PDB file of C-alpha atoms and ligand atoms in Angstrom:
ATOM      1  CA  MET A   1      86.862 150.429  99.277  1.00  0.00           C
ATOM      2  CA  VAL A   2      89.871 151.695 100.982  1.00  0.00           C
ATOM      3  CA  ASP A   3      91.532 149.261 103.175  1.00  0.00           C
ATOM      4  CA  VAL A   4      91.791 151.729 106.326  1.00  0.00           C
ATOM      5  CA  VAL A   5      93.179 148.634 108.712  1.00  0.00           C
ATOM      6  CA  ALA A   6      96.487 147.904 106.372  1.00  0.00           C
ATOM      7  CA  HIS A   7      96.895 152.061 106.179  1.00  0.00           C
ATOM      8  CA  LEU A   8      96.809 152.233 109.758  1.00  0.00           C
ATOM      9  CA  HIS A   9      99.449 149.238 110.254  1.00  0.00           C
ATOM     10  CA  GLU A  10     101.565 150.918 107.999  1.00  0.00           C
ATOM     11  CA  ILE A  11     101.489 154.028 109.987  1.00  0.00           C
ATOM     12  CA  GLU A  12     102.035 151.995 113.140  1.00  0.00           C
ATOM     13  CA  ALA A  13     105.146 150.680 111.448  1.00  0.00           C
ATOM     14  CA  ILE A  14     106.634 153.965 110.226  1.00  0.00           C
ATOM     15  CA  ILE A  15     105.966 155.529 113.899  1.00  0.00           C
ATOM     16  CA  ARG A  16     107.886 152.170 115.340  1.00  0.00           C
ATOM     17  CA  ARG A  17     110.770 153.034 113.052  1.00  0.00           C
ATOM     18  CA  VAL A  18     111.143 156.563 114.050  1.00  0.00           C
ATOM     19  CA  LEU A  19     110.862 155.789 117.604  1.00  0.00           C
ATOM     20  CA  ASN A  20     113.620 152.974 117.555  1.00  0.00           C
ATOM     21  CA  ALA A  21     116.010 155.347 115.699  1.00  0.00           C
ATOM     22  CA  GLN A  22     115.820 157.719 118.365  1.00  0.00           C
ATOM     23  CA  ARG A  23     115.998 155.128 121.463  1.00  0.00           C
ATOM     24  CA  ARG A  24     118.753 155.820 123.575  1.00  0.00           C
ATOM     25  CA  GLU A  25     120.288 152.741 125.401  1.00  0.00           C
ATOM     26  CA  GLY A  26     118.577 151.968 128.686  1.00  0.00           C
ATOM     27  CA  GLU A  27     115.537 154.372 127.632  1.00  0.00           C
ATOM     28  CA  GLU A  28     112.155 153.128 127.727  1.00  0.00           C
ATOM     29  CA  GLN A  29     110.166 153.283 124.757  1.00  0.00           C
ATOM     30  CA  LYS A  30     107.839 156.087 123.941  1.00  0.00           C
ATOM     31  CA  ARG A  31     104.374 155.618 123.442  1.00  0.00           C
ATOM     32  CA  VAL A  32     102.426 157.353 120.510  1.00  0.00           C
ATOM     33  CA  ASP A  33      98.688 156.888 120.081  1.00  0.00           C
ATOM     34  CA  ILE A  34      97.425 157.112 116.329  1.00  0.00           C
ATOM     35  CA  ILE A  35      94.065 159.261 116.311  1.00  0.00           C
ATOM     36  CA  CYS A  36      91.903 158.320 113.600  1.00  0.00           C
ATOM     37  CA  VAL A  37      90.324 161.436 112.375  1.00  0.00           C
ATOM     38  CA  SER A  38      87.178 159.993 110.764  1.00  0.00           C
ATOM     39  CA  LYS A  39      85.522 163.328 109.939  1.00  0.00           C
ATOM     40  CA  THR A  40      82.911 163.064 107.150  1.00  0.00           C
ATOM     41  CA  PHE A  41      83.419 159.287 107.033  1.00  0.00           C
ATOM     42  CA  GLU A  42      80.339 157.164 107.501  1.00  0.00           C
ATOM     43  CA  THR A  43      80.441 154.515 110.175  1.00  0.00           C
ATOM     44  CA  ASP A  44      80.968 151.433 107.575  1.00  0.00           C
ATOM     45  CA  VAL A  45      84.155 152.914 106.647  1.00  0.00           C
ATOM     46  CA  ILE A  46      85.406 153.265 110.437  1.00  0.00           C
ATOM     47  CA  GLU A  47      83.875 150.219 111.732  1.00  0.00           C
ATOM     48  CA  PRO A  48      86.881 147.928 110.140  1.00  0.00           C
ATOM     49  CA  LEU A  49      89.252 149.491 112.521  1.00  0.00           C
ATOM     50  CA  LEU A  50      87.108 148.872 115.245  1.00  0.00           C
ATOM     51  CA  ILE A  51      86.761 145.343 114.644  1.00  0.00           C
ATOM     52  CA  ALA A  52      90.704 145.297 114.207  1.00  0.00           C
ATOM     53  CA  GLY A  53      90.798 146.659 117.829  1.00  0.00           C
ATOM     54  CA  HIS A  54      91.536 150.131 117.159  1.00  0.00           C
ATOM     55  CA  ARG A  55      89.848 152.588 119.593  1.00  0.00           C
ATOM     56  CA  ILE A  56      91.098 155.921 119.435  1.00  0.00           C
ATOM     57  CA  PHE A  57      89.324 158.272 116.912  1.00  0.00           C
ATOM     58  CA  GLY A  58      88.825 161.976 116.409  1.00  0.00           C
ATOM     59  CA  GLU A  59      86.015 164.083 114.928  1.00  0.00           C
ATOM     60  CA  ASN A  60      86.085 167.787 114.393  1.00  0.00           C
ATOM     61  CA  ARG A  61      82.209 168.778 114.583  1.00  0.00           C
ATOM     62  CA  VAL A  62      80.310 168.114 117.545  1.00  0.00           C
ATOM     63  CA  GLN A  63      77.153 167.573 115.366  1.00  0.00           C
ATOM     64  CA  GLU A  64      78.539 165.131 112.983  1.00  0.00           C
ATOM     65  CA  ALA A  65      80.243 163.025 115.965  1.00  0.00           C
ATOM     66  CA  SER A  66      76.567 162.948 117.647  1.00  0.00           C
ATOM     67  CA  VAL A  67      75.018 161.305 115.025  1.00  0.00           C
ATOM     68  CA  LYS A  68      77.576 158.682 114.165  1.00  0.00           C
ATOM     69  CA  TRP A  69      79.423 158.001 117.577  1.00  0.00           C
ATOM     70  CA  PRO A  70      76.935 156.886 119.994  1.00  0.00           C
ATOM     71  CA  GLN A  71      75.950 153.678 118.355  1.00  0.00           C
ATOM     72  CA  LEU A  72      79.681 152.963 117.639  1.00  0.00           C
ATOM     73  CA  LYS A  73      80.782 153.701 121.331  1.00  0.00           C
ATOM     74  CA  ALA A  74      77.654 151.068 122.470  1.00  0.00           C
ATOM     75  CA  ILE A  75      78.937 148.441 120.304  1.00  0.00           C
ATOM     76  CA  TYR A  76      82.341 148.492 120.778  1.00  0.00           C
ATOM     77  CA  PRO A  77      83.792 148.975 124.729  1.00  0.00           C
ATOM     78  CA  ARG A  78      86.425 151.616 125.556  1.00  0.00           C
ATOM     79  CA  VAL A  79      86.399 153.869 122.522  1.00  0.00           C
ATOM     80  CA  GLU A  80      88.468 157.148 123.371  1.00  0.00           C
ATOM     81  CA  LEU A  81      86.778 159.711 121.093  1.00  0.00           C
ATOM     82  CA  HIS A  82      88.807 163.388 120.852  1.00  0.00           C
ATOM     83  CA  LEU A  83      87.431 166.498 119.845  1.00  0.00           C
ATOM     84  CA  ILE A  84      89.876 168.118 117.818  1.00  0.00           C
ATOM     85  CA  GLY A  85      87.882 170.972 116.195  1.00  0.00           C
ATOM     86  CA  PRO A  86      86.000 174.021 117.752  1.00  0.00           C
ATOM     87  CA  LEU A  87      83.571 173.871 120.412  1.00  0.00           C
ATOM     88  CA  GLN A  88      80.993 176.506 120.753  1.00  0.00           C
ATOM     89  CA  SER A  89      79.650 177.076 124.443  1.00  0.00           C
ATOM     90  CA  ASN A  90      75.954 175.951 123.276  1.00  0.00           C
ATOM     91  CA  LYS A  91      77.079 172.461 122.246  1.00  0.00           C
ATOM     92  CA  VAL A  92      79.277 172.048 125.520  1.00  0.00           C
ATOM     93  CA  ASP A  93      76.387 169.642 127.007  1.00  0.00           C
ATOM     94  CA  LEU A  94      76.174 167.305 124.080  1.00  0.00           C
ATOM     95  CA  ALA A  95      79.963 167.556 123.549  1.00  0.00           C
ATOM     96  CA  PHE A  96      80.392 166.506 127.052  1.00  0.00           C
ATOM     97  CA  ASP A  97      78.659 163.353 127.274  1.00  0.00           C
ATOM     98  CA  LEU A  98      80.503 161.910 123.732  1.00  0.00           C
ATOM     99  CA  PHE A  99      84.052 163.091 123.736  1.00  0.00           C
ATOM    100  CA  ASP A 100      86.353 161.601 126.544  1.00  0.00           C
ATOM    101  CA  VAL A 101      89.527 164.258 125.351  1.00  0.00           C
ATOM    102  CA  PHE A 102      88.829 168.037 124.588  1.00  0.00           C
ATOM    103  CA  GLN A 103      91.796 168.988 122.659  1.00  0.00           C
ATOM    104  CA  THR A 104      90.631 172.536 121.698  1.00  0.00           C
ATOM    105  CA  VAL A 105      90.254 174.164 125.021  1.00  0.00           C
ATOM    106  CA  ASP A 106      90.908 177.542 124.052  1.00  0.00           C
ATOM    107  CA  ARG A 107      88.960 180.319 125.868  1.00  0.00           C
ATOM    108  CA  GLU A 108      87.986 180.988 129.417  1.00  0.00           C
ATOM    109  CA  LYS A 109      84.494 180.771 128.833  1.00  0.00           C
ATOM    110  CA  ILE A 110      84.802 177.448 127.326  1.00  0.00           C
ATOM    111  CA  ALA A 111      87.012 176.180 130.053  1.00  0.00           C
ATOM    112  CA  GLN A 112      84.681 177.478 132.617  1.00  0.00           C
ATOM    113  CA  LYS A 113      81.777 175.565 131.011  1.00  0.00           C
ATOM    114  CA  LEU A 114      83.601 172.528 130.992  1.00  0.00           C
ATOM    115  CA  ALA A 115      84.821 172.905 134.472  1.00  0.00           C
ATOM    116  CA  ILE A 116      81.402 173.005 135.689  1.00  0.00           C
ATOM    117  CA  LYS A 117      80.227 169.687 134.050  1.00  0.00           C
ATOM    118  CA  VAL A 118      82.895 168.123 135.417  1.00  0.00           C
ATOM    119  CA  LYS A 119      81.963 169.360 138.455  1.00  0.00           C
ATOM    120  CA  GLU A 120      78.346 168.061 137.922  1.00  0.00           C
ATOM    121  CA  THR A 121      78.922 164.801 136.518  1.00  0.00           C
ATOM    122  CA  GLY A 122      82.028 163.559 138.326  1.00  0.00           C
ATOM    123  CA  GLN A 123      82.845 162.211 134.649  1.00  0.00           C
ATOM    124  CA  LYS A 124      86.701 161.989 134.098  1.00  0.00           C
ATOM    125  CA  LYS A 125      87.379 163.785 131.049  1.00  0.00           C
ATOM    126  CA  LYS A 126      90.910 164.852 129.578  1.00  0.00           C
ATOM    127  CA  PHE A 127      91.601 168.376 128.505  1.00  0.00           C
ATOM    128  CA  PHE A 128      94.102 169.830 126.283  1.00  0.00           C
ATOM    129  CA  VAL A 129      94.992 173.200 125.290  1.00  0.00           C
ATOM    130  CA  GLN A 130      94.897 174.194 121.682  1.00  0.00           C
ATOM    131  CA  VAL A 131      97.676 176.848 121.014  1.00  0.00           C
ATOM    132  CA  ASN A 132      97.723 178.781 117.792  1.00  0.00           C
ATOM    133  CA  THR A 133     101.486 178.596 117.726  1.00  0.00           C
ATOM    134  CA  GLY A 134     101.546 180.529 114.205  1.00  0.00           C
ATOM    135  CA  GLU A 135      99.456 183.404 115.666  1.00  0.00           C
ATOM    136  CA  GLU A 136      96.994 183.155 112.611  1.00  0.00           C
ATOM    137  CA  PRO A 137      94.258 185.968 113.212  1.00  0.00           C
ATOM    138  CA  GLN A 138      91.932 183.507 111.690  1.00  0.00           C
ATOM    139  CA  LYS A 139      92.994 180.171 113.654  1.00  0.00           C
ATOM    140  CA  ALA A 140      91.543 179.043 116.898  1.00  0.00           C
ATOM    141  CA  GLY A 141      93.939 178.743 119.912  1.00  0.00           C
ATOM    142  CA  ILE A 142      95.544 180.367 122.680  1.00  0.00           C
ATOM    143  CA  SER A 143      98.773 182.815 121.784  1.00  0.00           C
ATOM    144  CA  PRO A 144     102.103 181.282 122.545  1.00  0.00           C
ATOM    145  CA  THR A 145     102.630 183.976 124.810  1.00  0.00           C
ATOM    146  CA  ASP A 146      99.381 183.572 126.941  1.00  0.00           C
ATOM    147  CA  VAL A 147      99.500 179.499 127.109  1.00  0.00           C
ATOM    148  CA  ASN A 148     101.590 179.545 130.667  1.00  0.00           C
ATOM    149  CA  ASP A 149      98.675 182.120 132.230  1.00  0.00           C
ATOM    150  CA  PHE A 150      95.717 180.056 130.624  1.00  0.00           C
ATOM    151  CA  ILE A 151      96.901 176.981 132.027  1.00  0.00           C
ATOM    152  CA  LYS A 152      97.206 178.501 135.543  1.00  0.00           C
ATOM    153  CA  PHE A 153      94.188 179.939 135.444  1.00  0.00           C
ATOM    154  CA  CYS A 154      92.592 176.419 134.074  1.00  0.00           C
ATOM    155  CA  SER A 155      93.905 174.666 137.128  1.00  0.00           C
ATOM    156  CA  HIS A 156      94.074 177.384 139.955  1.00  0.00           C
ATOM    157  CA  GLU A 157      90.878 179.254 139.116  1.00  0.00           C
ATOM    158  CA  LEU A 158      88.859 176.449 137.538  1.00  0.00           C
ATOM    159  CA  ASP A 159      90.438 173.019 139.239  1.00  0.00           C
ATOM    160  CA  LEU A 160      90.274 172.009 135.395  1.00  0.00           C
ATOM    161  CA  SER A 161      93.665 170.027 134.947  1.00  0.00           C
ATOM    162  CA  ILE A 162      95.094 170.484 131.530  1.00  0.00           C
ATOM    163  CA  THR A 163      97.311 167.056 130.381  1.00  0.00           C
ATOM    164  CA  GLY A 164      97.915 168.246 127.120  1.00  0.00           C
ATOM    165  CA  LEU A 165      98.768 170.605 124.197  1.00  0.00           C
ATOM    166  CA  MET A 166      97.792 170.655 120.800  1.00  0.00           C
ATOM    167  CA  CYS A 167      98.217 172.519 117.394  1.00  0.00           C
ATOM    168  CA  ILE A 168      97.895 172.943 113.862  1.00  0.00           C
ATOM    169  CA  PRO A 169     100.844 174.505 112.090  1.00  0.00           C
ATOM    170  CA  PRO A 170     100.230 177.442 109.550  1.00  0.00           C
ATOM    171  CA  ALA A 171      99.447 175.390 105.987  1.00  0.00           C
ATOM    172  CA  ASP A 172     102.296 177.185 104.456  1.00  0.00           C
ATOM    173  CA  HIS A 173     104.710 176.673 106.909  1.00  0.00           C
ATOM    174  CA  GLN A 174     107.706 174.191 107.907  1.00  0.00           C
ATOM    175  CA  ALA A 175     105.909 172.168 110.905  1.00  0.00           C
ATOM    176  CA  ALA A 176     108.578 171.484 112.692  1.00  0.00           C
ATOM    177  CA  PRO A 177     109.479 174.796 114.117  1.00  0.00           C
ATOM    178  CA  HIS A 178     105.791 174.853 115.462  1.00  0.00           C
ATOM    179  CA  PHE A 179     106.121 170.970 116.970  1.00  0.00           C
ATOM    180  CA  ALA A 180     109.128 172.153 118.724  1.00  0.00           C
ATOM    181  CA  MET A 181     107.822 175.446 120.282  1.00  0.00           C
ATOM    182  CA  LEU A 182     104.707 172.961 121.587  1.00  0.00           C
ATOM    183  CA  ALA A 183     107.170 170.860 123.052  1.00  0.00           C
ATOM    184  CA  SER A 184     108.825 173.292 124.525  1.00  0.00           C
ATOM    185  CA  LEU A 185     105.429 175.203 126.273  1.00  0.00           C
ATOM    186  CA  ALA A 186     104.601 171.449 127.310  1.00  0.00           C
ATOM    187  CA  ARG A 187     107.868 171.047 129.186  1.00  0.00           C
ATOM    188  CA  GLN A 188     107.551 174.606 130.783  1.00  0.00           C
ATOM    189  CA  ASN A 189     104.299 173.640 132.205  1.00  0.00           C
ATOM    190  CA  ASP A 190     104.996 169.941 133.112  1.00  0.00           C
ATOM    191  CA  ILE A 191     102.165 168.936 130.410  1.00  0.00           C
ATOM    192  CA  GLN A 192     102.647 165.349 129.558  1.00  0.00           C
ATOM    193  CA  HIS A 193     100.737 165.158 126.433  1.00  0.00           C
ATOM    194  CA  LEU A 194     101.359 166.664 122.785  1.00  0.00           C
ATOM    195  CA  SER A 195      98.983 166.126 119.884  1.00  0.00           C
ATOM    196  CA  MET A 196     100.651 167.240 116.969  1.00  0.00           C
ATOM    197  CA  GLY A 197     101.440 165.955 113.375  1.00  0.00           C
ATOM    198  CA  MET A 198      98.691 165.089 110.721  1.00  0.00           C
ATOM    199  CA  SER A 199      98.782 162.818 107.406  1.00  0.00           C
ATOM    200  CA  GLU A 200     101.514 164.961 105.882  1.00  0.00           C
ATOM    201  CA  ASP A 201     103.874 165.609 108.826  1.00  0.00           C
ATOM    202  CA  TYR A 202     103.218 162.788 111.755  1.00  0.00           C
ATOM    203  CA  SER A 203     106.777 161.508 111.440  1.00  0.00           C
ATOM    204  CA  ILE A 204     108.101 164.856 112.061  1.00  0.00           C
ATOM    205  CA  ALA A 205     106.053 165.043 115.052  1.00  0.00           C
ATOM    206  CA  VAL A 206     106.948 162.086 116.321  1.00  0.00           C
ATOM    207  CA  GLN A 207     110.668 163.072 116.106  1.00  0.00           C
ATOM    208  CA  LEU A 208     109.899 166.148 118.013  1.00  0.00           C
ATOM    209  CA  GLY A 209     108.019 164.316 120.801  1.00  0.00           C
ATOM    210  CA  ALA A 210     104.435 164.043 119.907  1.00  0.00           C
ATOM    211  CA  SER A 211     102.446 161.586 122.164  1.00  0.00           C
ATOM    212  CA  TYR A 212      99.392 161.638 119.653  1.00  0.00           C
ATOM    213  CA  VAL A 213      98.847 161.955 116.156  1.00  0.00           C
ATOM    214  CA  ARG A 214      95.967 163.110 114.268  1.00  0.00           C
ATOM    215  CA  VAL A 215      95.941 161.066 110.900  1.00  0.00           C
ATOM    216  CA  GLY A 216      92.577 161.452 108.507  1.00  0.00           C
ATOM    217  CA  SER A 217      93.593 160.887 105.026  1.00  0.00           C
ATOM    218  CA  ARG A 218      96.113 158.685 104.995  1.00  0.00           C
ATOM    219  CA  ILE A 219      93.903 156.256 106.682  1.00  0.00           C
ATOM    220  CA  PHE A 220      90.643 156.728 105.161  1.00  0.00           C
ATOM    221  CA  GLY A 221      91.619 158.339 101.755  1.00  0.00           C
ATOM    222  CA  ARG A 222      90.745 161.637 100.292  1.00  0.00           C
ATOM    223  CA  ARG A 223      87.997 163.413 101.823  1.00  0.00           C
TER     224      ARG A 223
HETATM  225  C1  PLP B   1      91.357 166.954 109.525  1.00  0.00           C
HETATM  226  C2  PLP B   1      91.893 167.252 110.880  1.00  0.00           C
HETATM  227  C3  PLP B   1      93.252 166.220 111.167  1.00  0.00           C
HETATM  228  C4  PLP B   1      93.606 165.183 110.002  1.00  0.00           C
HETATM  229  O1  PLP B   1      93.963 165.589 108.775  1.00  0.00           O
HETATM  230  P1  PLP B   1      94.788 164.837 107.594  1.00  0.00           P
HETATM  231  O2  PLP B   1      95.302 165.801 106.680  1.00  0.00           O
HETATM  232  O3  PLP B   1      93.269 164.203 106.693  1.00  0.00           O
HETATM  233  O4  PLP B   1      95.522 163.718 108.362  1.00  0.00           O
HETATM  234  C5  PLP B   1      94.012 166.686 112.406  1.00  0.00           C
HETATM  235  N1  PLP B   1      93.638 167.663 113.044  1.00  0.00           N
HETATM  236  C6  PLP B   1      92.534 168.324 112.935  1.00  0.00           C
HETATM  237  C7  PLP B   1      92.565 169.379 113.913  1.00  0.00           C
HETATM  238  C8  PLP B   1      91.948 167.990 111.770  1.00  0.00           C
HETATM  239  O5  PLP B   1      90.775 168.880 111.798  1.00  0.00           O
END
């Protein structure tokens, strides 16, 4: 079996090196969290990471996560589960109970439904806006030109506080300009978290200010 814990430690070490190389005199060390993207993998592959103490995971399908995670969350306290795939409005109820961070808020209707759930339940969840930095027609996410207005809409009209931005750069592009754009949009809106970088480009994302990287295949092997 793939040694997922060893892979996670390798990635942690690489991130530490990138951060140390960037660090300036007197500056506080930045924090980057690794989201282990466990989509398509069964609980027996995920569990060694939980036993080793890792708590941050990502899934892209609500249905799949709802089969795997309730039991794991019951056994291992303080798991932080991130939804990193699309959220359909008929899945909001199911998703809301399961996930702690919603990274793919990308339209008014979904933001509205999530805001209602927050009011109804009083549960503390975190919300990120997905930005379609490459403006790809087939890809989810708010267009970069609409991001500022959408964040204002969420906070002013819905009282839904947005604490992060996430992006998935186009597959055939250099990722760096997309990461830089996301960082710039976060600065403009005074947003704390940046979820960017995957198995192939997480160290570039860290250089450009990621606070969360989403790593799947480098940890779990090929899907
Ligand atoms: C699958 C997935 C990842 C992880 O991709 P890897 O290349 O396997 O690291 C990251 N982000 C999102 C949104 C994904 O769907």
